[in-house]
PDB file of C-alpha atoms in Angstrom:
ATOM      1  CA  MET A   1       7.859  -9.856   7.560  1.00  0.00           C
ATOM      2  CA  ILE A   2       7.711  -6.373   9.140  1.00  0.00           C
ATOM      3  CA  LYS A   3       8.891  -5.469  12.620  1.00  0.00           C
ATOM      4  CA  ILE A   4       9.171  -1.917  13.888  1.00  0.00           C
ATOM      5  CA  THR A   5      10.599  -1.094  17.315  1.00  0.00           C
ATOM      6  CA  ASN A   6      10.484   2.299  19.043  1.00  0.00           C
ATOM      7  CA  LEU A   7       9.922   4.010  15.690  1.00  0.00           C
ATOM      8  CA  GLU A   8      10.092   7.812  15.825  1.00  0.00           C
ATOM      9  CA  LYS A   9       9.272  10.525  13.321  1.00  0.00           C
ATOM     10  CA  TYR A  10       9.025  14.228  13.989  1.00  0.00           C
ATOM     11  CA  TYR A  11       8.771  17.435  12.005  1.00  0.00           C
ATOM     12  CA  LYS A  12      10.515  20.628  13.036  1.00  0.00           C
ATOM     13  CA  THR A  13       9.982  24.274  12.338  1.00  0.00           C
ATOM     14  CA  GLU A  14      11.941  27.078  13.952  1.00  0.00           C
ATOM     15  CA  GLU A  15       9.491  27.219  16.836  1.00  0.00           C
ATOM     16  CA  VAL A  16       7.696  23.872  17.005  1.00  0.00           C
ATOM     17  CA  LYS A  17       8.625  20.197  17.031  1.00  0.00           C
ATOM     18  CA  THR A  18       5.687  17.986  16.061  1.00  0.00           C
ATOM     19  CA  ILE A  19       5.942  14.316  16.985  1.00  0.00           C
ATOM     20  CA  ALA A  20       4.247  12.130  14.341  1.00  0.00           C
ATOM     21  CA  LEU A  21       5.404   8.731  15.637  1.00  0.00           C
ATOM     22  CA  ASN A  22       6.305   8.292  19.278  1.00  0.00           C
ATOM     23  CA  LYS A  23       8.330   5.103  19.929  1.00  0.00           C
ATOM     24  CA  LEU A  24       5.833   2.983  18.006  1.00  0.00           C
ATOM     25  CA  SER A  25       6.341  -0.787  18.028  1.00  0.00           C
ATOM     26  CA  PHE A  26       4.498  -3.684  16.397  1.00  0.00           C
ATOM     27  CA  GLU A  27       5.009  -6.637  14.068  1.00  0.00           C
ATOM     28  CA  VAL A  28       3.155  -7.882  10.982  1.00  0.00           C
ATOM     29  CA  LYS A  29       3.757 -11.504  10.033  1.00  0.00           C
ATOM     30  CA  GLU A  30       3.983 -12.833   6.481  1.00  0.00           C
ATOM     31  CA  GLY A  31       0.526 -13.509   5.040  1.00  0.00           C
ATOM     32  CA  GLU A  32      -1.267 -11.350   7.606  1.00  0.00           C
ATOM     33  CA  PHE A  33      -3.919  -8.729   6.854  1.00  0.00           C
ATOM     34  CA  ALA A  34      -3.545  -5.877   9.362  1.00  0.00           C
ATOM     35  CA  ALA A  35      -5.690  -2.762   9.606  1.00  0.00           C
ATOM     36  CA  ILE A  36      -4.386   0.450  11.183  1.00  0.00           C
ATOM     37  CA  MET A  37      -6.989   2.832  12.579  1.00  0.00           C
ATOM     38  CA  GLY A  38      -7.071   6.086  14.489  1.00  0.00           C
ATOM     39  CA  PRO A  39      -8.214   9.707  14.237  1.00  0.00           C
ATOM     40  CA  SER A  40      -6.805  12.114  11.664  1.00  0.00           C
ATOM     41  CA  GLY A  41      -3.368  13.329  12.675  1.00  0.00           C
ATOM     42  CA  CYS A  42      -2.500  10.264  14.768  1.00  0.00           C
ATOM     43  CA  GLY A  43       0.410   9.264  12.514  1.00  0.00           C
ATOM     44  CA  LYS A  44      -1.189   6.612  10.273  1.00  0.00           C
ATOM     45  CA  SER A  45      -0.105   8.105   6.951  1.00  0.00           C
ATOM     46  CA  THR A  46       3.369   8.909   8.271  1.00  0.00           C
ATOM     47  CA  LEU A  47       3.691   5.296   9.359  1.00  0.00           C
ATOM     48  CA  LEU A  48       2.554   4.015   5.961  1.00  0.00           C
ATOM     49  CA  ASN A  49       5.103   6.229   4.197  1.00  0.00           C
ATOM     50  CA  ILE A  50       7.879   4.772   6.347  1.00  0.00           C
ATOM     51  CA  LEU A  51       6.653   1.194   5.912  1.00  0.00           C
ATOM     52  CA  GLY A  52       6.563   1.841   2.154  1.00  0.00           C
ATOM     53  CA  MET A  53      10.111   3.233   2.264  1.00  0.00           C
ATOM     54  CA  LEU A  54       8.943   6.567   0.887  1.00  0.00           C
ATOM     55  CA  ASP A  55      10.311   8.278   3.987  1.00  0.00           C
ATOM     56  CA  ASP A  56      12.829   7.432   6.697  1.00  0.00           C
ATOM     57  CA  PRO A  57      12.314   7.445  10.473  1.00  0.00           C
ATOM     58  CA  ASP A  58      14.173   9.721  12.878  1.00  0.00           C
ATOM     59  CA  GLY A  59      14.734   6.937  15.375  1.00  0.00           C
ATOM     60  CA  GLY A  60      14.060   3.289  16.110  1.00  0.00           C
ATOM     61  CA  SER A  61      14.302   0.107  14.063  1.00  0.00           C
ATOM     62  CA  TYR A  62      12.467  -1.088  10.947  1.00  0.00           C
ATOM     63  CA  LEU A  63      13.123  -4.683   9.928  1.00  0.00           C
ATOM     64  CA  PHE A  64      11.790  -5.785   6.540  1.00  0.00           C
ATOM     65  CA  ASN A  65      12.231  -9.524   5.990  1.00  0.00           C
ATOM     66  CA  GLY A  66      14.945  -9.420   8.617  1.00  0.00           C
ATOM     67  CA  ILE A  67      16.815  -6.538   6.959  1.00  0.00           C
ATOM     68  CA  GLU A  68      17.292  -3.310   8.911  1.00  0.00           C
ATOM     69  CA  VAL A  69      16.121  -0.573   6.548  1.00  0.00           C
ATOM     70  CA  ALA A  70      15.707   2.365   8.950  1.00  0.00           C
ATOM     71  CA  ASN A  71      19.033   3.837   7.886  1.00  0.00           C
ATOM     72  CA  PHE A  72      18.910   2.983   4.172  1.00  0.00           C
ATOM     73  CA  ASN A  73      19.564   5.845   1.751  1.00  0.00           C
ATOM     74  CA  GLU A  74      16.943   6.686  -0.876  1.00  0.00           C
ATOM     75  CA  ARG A  75      18.570   4.554  -3.573  1.00  0.00           C
ATOM     76  CA  LYS A  76      18.589   1.435  -1.394  1.00  0.00           C
ATOM     77  CA  ARG A  77      15.032   2.105  -0.226  1.00  0.00           C
ATOM     78  CA  ALA A  78      13.811   2.565  -3.804  1.00  0.00           C
ATOM     79  CA  ASN A  79      15.421  -0.669  -4.978  1.00  0.00           C
ATOM     80  CA  LEU A  80      13.926  -2.700  -2.127  1.00  0.00           C
ATOM     81  CA  ARG A  81      10.551  -0.971  -2.493  1.00  0.00           C
ATOM     82  CA  LYS A  82      10.029  -1.546  -6.211  1.00  0.00           C
ATOM     83  CA  HIS A  83      10.668  -5.289  -5.900  1.00  0.00           C
ATOM     84  CA  ASN A  84       8.686  -5.943  -2.720  1.00  0.00           C
ATOM     85  CA  ILE A  85       5.915  -3.396  -2.100  1.00  0.00           C
ATOM     86  CA  GLY A  86       2.729  -2.443  -3.936  1.00  0.00           C
ATOM     87  CA  PHE A  87       0.650   0.637  -3.100  1.00  0.00           C
ATOM     88  CA  VAL A  88      -3.087   1.293  -3.297  1.00  0.00           C
ATOM     89  CA  PHE A  89      -4.187   4.877  -2.608  1.00  0.00           C
ATOM     90  CA  GLN A  90      -7.519   6.521  -1.858  1.00  0.00           C
ATOM     91  CA  SER A  91      -7.120   8.857  -4.841  1.00  0.00           C
ATOM     92  CA  PHE A  92      -6.091   5.983  -7.197  1.00  0.00           C
ATOM     93  CA  ASN A  93      -2.974   7.919  -8.385  1.00  0.00           C
ATOM     94  CA  LEU A  94      -3.360   6.766 -11.981  1.00  0.00           C
ATOM     95  CA  ILE A  95      -1.688   8.733 -14.782  1.00  0.00           C
ATOM     96  CA  ASP A  96      -4.420  10.336 -16.905  1.00  0.00           C
ATOM     97  CA  GLU A  97      -2.333  10.388 -20.091  1.00  0.00           C
ATOM     98  CA  LEU A  98      -1.728   6.632 -20.003  1.00  0.00           C
ATOM     99  CA  THR A  99      -4.183   3.865 -20.836  1.00  0.00           C
ATOM    100  CA  VAL A 100      -5.236   1.239 -18.324  1.00  0.00           C
ATOM    101  CA  PHE A 101      -2.689  -1.174 -19.806  1.00  0.00           C
ATOM    102  CA  GLU A 102       0.103   1.414 -19.658  1.00  0.00           C
ATOM    103  CA  ASN A 103      -0.687   2.378 -16.053  1.00  0.00           C
ATOM    104  CA  VAL A 104      -0.500  -1.241 -14.928  1.00  0.00           C
ATOM    105  CA  GLU A 105       2.662  -1.825 -16.988  1.00  0.00           C
ATOM    106  CA  LEU A 106       4.650   0.963 -15.304  1.00  0.00           C
ATOM    107  CA  PRO A 107       6.033  -1.015 -12.318  1.00  0.00           C
ATOM    108  CA  LEU A 108       7.310  -3.678 -14.730  1.00  0.00           C
ATOM    109  CA  ILE A 109       9.155  -1.052 -16.754  1.00  0.00           C
ATOM    110  CA  TYR A 110      10.786   0.278 -13.588  1.00  0.00           C
ATOM    111  CA  THR A 111      12.029  -3.200 -12.676  1.00  0.00           C
ATOM    112  CA  GLY A 112      13.397  -3.929 -16.165  1.00  0.00           C
ATOM    113  CA  VAL A 113      10.971  -6.633 -17.290  1.00  0.00           C
ATOM    114  CA  LYS A 114      11.194  -7.361 -21.023  1.00  0.00           C
ATOM    115  CA  PRO A 115       8.309  -6.120 -23.255  1.00  0.00           C
ATOM    116  CA  ALA A 116       6.949  -9.569 -24.130  1.00  0.00           C
ATOM    117  CA  ASP A 117       6.939 -10.611 -20.487  1.00  0.00           C
ATOM    118  CA  ARG A 118       5.339  -7.282 -19.504  1.00  0.00           C
ATOM    119  CA  LYS A 119       2.435  -7.850 -21.892  1.00  0.00           C
ATOM    120  CA  ALA A 120       1.797 -11.346 -20.588  1.00  0.00           C
ATOM    121  CA  ARG A 121       1.872 -10.247 -16.950  1.00  0.00           C
ATOM    122  CA  VAL A 122      -0.310  -7.177 -17.495  1.00  0.00           C
ATOM    123  CA  ASP A 123      -2.866  -9.175 -19.466  1.00  0.00           C
ATOM    124  CA  GLU A 124      -2.947 -11.795 -16.714  1.00  0.00           C
ATOM    125  CA  VAL A 125      -3.559  -9.312 -13.912  1.00  0.00           C
ATOM    126  CA  LEU A 126      -6.157  -7.348 -15.919  1.00  0.00           C
ATOM    127  CA  GLU A 127      -8.076 -10.587 -16.461  1.00  0.00           C
ATOM    128  CA  LYS A 128      -7.815 -11.383 -12.756  1.00  0.00           C
ATOM    129  CA  MET A 129      -9.144  -7.938 -11.824  1.00  0.00           C
ATOM    130  CA  GLN A 130     -11.929  -8.231 -14.438  1.00  0.00           C
ATOM    131  CA  ILE A 131     -10.855  -5.030 -16.171  1.00  0.00           C
ATOM    132  CA  MET A 132      -9.363  -6.478 -19.382  1.00  0.00           C
ATOM    133  CA  HIS A 133     -12.174  -5.045 -21.497  1.00  0.00           C
ATOM    134  CA  ARG A 134     -11.044  -1.558 -20.446  1.00  0.00           C
ATOM    135  CA  ARG A 135      -7.349  -2.040 -21.240  1.00  0.00           C
ATOM    136  CA  LYS A 136      -7.289   0.683 -23.947  1.00  0.00           C
ATOM    137  CA  HIS A 137      -9.349   3.194 -21.997  1.00  0.00           C
ATOM    138  CA  PHE A 138      -7.939   6.143 -20.069  1.00  0.00           C
ATOM    139  CA  PRO A 139      -8.580   6.619 -16.336  1.00  0.00           C
ATOM    140  CA  GLN A 140     -11.094   9.446 -16.842  1.00  0.00           C
ATOM    141  CA  GLN A 141     -13.228   7.099 -18.944  1.00  0.00           C
ATOM    142  CA  LEU A 142     -13.666   4.735 -15.983  1.00  0.00           C
ATOM    143  CA  SER A 143     -15.877   4.727 -12.917  1.00  0.00           C
ATOM    144  CA  GLY A 144     -14.298   5.151  -9.503  1.00  0.00           C
ATOM    145  CA  GLY A 145     -14.596   1.446  -8.815  1.00  0.00           C
ATOM    146  CA  GLN A 146     -12.947   0.583 -12.122  1.00  0.00           C
ATOM    147  CA  GLN A 147     -10.115   3.032 -11.450  1.00  0.00           C
ATOM    148  CA  GLN A 148      -9.438   1.406  -8.100  1.00  0.00           C
ATOM    149  CA  ARG A 149      -9.402  -2.018  -9.763  1.00  0.00           C
ATOM    150  CA  VAL A 150      -6.731  -0.677 -12.111  1.00  0.00           C
ATOM    151  CA  ALA A 151      -4.820   0.695  -9.122  1.00  0.00           C
ATOM    152  CA  VAL A 152      -4.965  -2.710  -7.423  1.00  0.00           C
ATOM    153  CA  ALA A 153      -3.814  -4.363 -10.667  1.00  0.00           C
ATOM    154  CA  ARG A 154      -0.851  -1.987 -10.820  1.00  0.00           C
ATOM    155  CA  ALA A 155      -0.044  -2.741  -7.178  1.00  0.00           C
ATOM    156  CA  VAL A 156       0.089  -6.510  -7.696  1.00  0.00           C
ATOM    157  CA  VAL A 157       1.589  -6.845 -11.201  1.00  0.00           C
ATOM    158  CA  ASN A 158       5.098  -7.197  -9.760  1.00  0.00           C
ATOM    159  CA  ASN A 159       3.951  -9.904  -7.313  1.00  0.00           C
ATOM    160  CA  PRO A 160       4.935  -7.841  -4.253  1.00  0.00           C
ATOM    161  CA  LYS A 161       5.357  -9.414  -0.844  1.00  0.00           C
ATOM    162  CA  VAL A 162       3.379  -6.582   0.780  1.00  0.00           C
ATOM    163  CA  ILE A 163       0.528  -4.317  -0.306  1.00  0.00           C
ATOM    164  CA  LEU A 164       0.125  -1.042   1.563  1.00  0.00           C
ATOM    165  CA  ALA A 165      -3.392   0.349   1.169  1.00  0.00           C
ATOM    166  CA  ASP A 166      -4.192   3.911   2.263  1.00  0.00           C
ATOM    167  CA  GLU A 167      -7.975   4.367   2.640  1.00  0.00           C
ATOM    168  CA  PRO A 168      -8.549   2.172  -0.455  1.00  0.00           C
ATOM    169  CA  THR A 169     -12.345   2.642  -0.427  1.00  0.00           C
ATOM    170  CA  GLY A 170     -12.368   6.291   0.686  1.00  0.00           C
ATOM    171  CA  ASN A 171     -13.543   7.635  -2.692  1.00  0.00           C
ATOM    172  CA  LEU A 172     -15.952   4.809  -3.479  1.00  0.00           C
ATOM    173  CA  ASP A 173     -19.598   4.068  -2.792  1.00  0.00           C
ATOM    174  CA  SER A 174     -20.390   1.075  -0.606  1.00  0.00           C
ATOM    175  CA  SER A 175     -20.885  -1.371  -3.495  1.00  0.00           C
ATOM    176  CA  ASN A 176     -17.591  -0.545  -5.202  1.00  0.00           C
ATOM    177  CA  GLY A 177     -15.893  -0.340  -1.817  1.00  0.00           C
ATOM    178  CA  ASN A 178     -16.977  -3.880  -0.966  1.00  0.00           C
ATOM    179  CA  GLU A 179     -15.646  -5.095  -4.328  1.00  0.00           C
ATOM    180  CA  VAL A 180     -12.234  -3.598  -3.591  1.00  0.00           C
ATOM    181  CA  MET A 181     -12.189  -5.136  -0.106  1.00  0.00           C
ATOM    182  CA  ASP A 182     -13.091  -8.510  -1.622  1.00  0.00           C
ATOM    183  CA  LEU A 183     -10.166  -8.126  -4.047  1.00  0.00           C
ATOM    184  CA  LEU A 184      -7.770  -7.361  -1.202  1.00  0.00           C
ATOM    185  CA  THR A 185      -9.105 -10.352   0.732  1.00  0.00           C
ATOM    186  CA  GLU A 186      -8.536 -12.641  -2.259  1.00  0.00           C
ATOM    187  CA  LEU A 187      -4.983 -11.366  -2.650  1.00  0.00           C
ATOM    188  CA  ASN A 188      -4.341 -11.938   1.038  1.00  0.00           C
ATOM    189  CA  GLU A 189      -5.757 -15.454   0.868  1.00  0.00           C
ATOM    190  CA  ALA A 190      -3.330 -16.094  -2.015  1.00  0.00           C
ATOM    191  CA  GLY A 191      -0.449 -15.197   0.287  1.00  0.00           C
ATOM    192  CA  THR A 192       0.103 -11.435  -0.027  1.00  0.00           C
ATOM    193  CA  THR A 193       0.667  -9.540   3.217  1.00  0.00           C
ATOM    194  CA  ILE A 194      -1.617  -6.492   3.457  1.00  0.00           C
ATOM    195  CA  ILE A 195      -1.386  -3.463   5.719  1.00  0.00           C
ATOM    196  CA  MET A 196      -4.335  -1.113   5.367  1.00  0.00           C
ATOM    197  CA  VAL A 197      -4.902   2.325   6.873  1.00  0.00           C
ATOM    198  CA  THR A 198      -8.613   3.028   7.199  1.00  0.00           C
ATOM    199  CA  HIS A 199     -11.203   5.082   9.051  1.00  0.00           C
ATOM    200  CA  SER A 200     -13.862   2.493   8.206  1.00  0.00           C
ATOM    201  CA  GLU A 201     -14.839   0.008  10.908  1.00  0.00           C
ATOM    202  CA  HIS A 202     -16.589  -1.966   8.159  1.00  0.00           C
ATOM    203  CA  ASP A 203     -13.406  -2.285   6.079  1.00  0.00           C
ATOM    204  CA  ALA A 204     -11.267  -3.047   9.124  1.00  0.00           C
ATOM    205  CA  LYS A 205     -13.375  -6.157   9.790  1.00  0.00           C
ATOM    206  CA  PHE A 206     -11.924  -7.728   6.632  1.00  0.00           C
ATOM    207  CA  SER A 207      -8.531  -7.831   8.357  1.00  0.00           C
ATOM    208  CA  HIS A 208      -7.063 -10.345  10.810  1.00  0.00           C
ATOM    209  CA  ARG A 209      -6.002  -7.711  13.313  1.00  0.00           C
ATOM    210  CA  ILE A 210      -6.782  -4.057  14.064  1.00  0.00           C
ATOM    211  CA  ILE A 211      -4.039  -1.805  15.418  1.00  0.00           C
ATOM    212  CA  ARG A 212      -5.411   1.438  16.835  1.00  0.00           C
ATOM    213  CA  MET A 213      -3.212   4.515  17.086  1.00  0.00           C
ATOM    214  CA  LEU A 214      -3.395   7.792  18.975  1.00  0.00           C
ATOM    215  CA  ASP A 215      -0.791  10.560  19.103  1.00  0.00           C
ATOM    216  CA  GLY A 216       1.774   8.513  17.242  1.00  0.00           C
ATOM    217  CA  GLN A 217       1.499   5.496  19.524  1.00  0.00           C
ATOM    218  CA  LYS A 218      -0.269   2.122  19.497  1.00  0.00           C
ATOM    219  CA  VAL A 219      -3.042   2.181  22.054  1.00  0.00           C
ATOM    220  CA  THR A 220      -4.880  -1.084  21.438  1.00  0.00           C
ATOM    221  CA  GLU A 221      -4.655  -4.195  19.285  1.00  0.00           C
ATOM    222  CA  ASN A 222      -7.565  -6.515  18.515  1.00  0.00           C
ATOM    223  CA  VAL A 223      -7.237  -9.925  16.857  1.00  0.00           C
ATOM    224  CA  LEU A 224     -10.282 -10.744  14.705  1.00  0.00           C
ATOM    225  CA  VAL A 225      -9.374 -14.260  13.472  1.00  0.00           C
TER     226      VAL A 225
END
């Protein structure tokens, strides 16, 4: 599903070159649940941005479903991204001016799904996430746990092959955090590949494999199942 080889990313100023990813290599197979851990500044978020095709690497290879995407331009990246990848963020990233239904509907609009089909698919995923009763509410009228459920619903409404989760429980209490991790586990068991960046050892234990990073490199890898 995903294979990166000698991936590099660096940021330059006039005086300093900061290496974010230093010849990083690993593979995530279809249907796997992988957790990426490491201290702040080790390159986790940079990696997730590249895996999500929000940014491009400065060197190395990135194969997505056998397609080399490291050198794709933004238009090609965006087209591949919107049909294959869903995102779940720590800060939810919902649009305050849109209702729950409208937030979840957005990815379907971007991919050109017809209105009648959009309604059916949004209703289905809201039922699955047990948030249908809040469909007409706005994000600020929801609890943190409910907002993250909406964010997960938005991430999966297009049936993506991969979900990239960046600290998905970071703004939640333990009860709501466990609910979100259970949701991600259910999605994975249904066949969705999940790559999660987390600082939480507890959350990482929901995964099949933990990849630990330091200074832009993989330092250890532990298989849990």
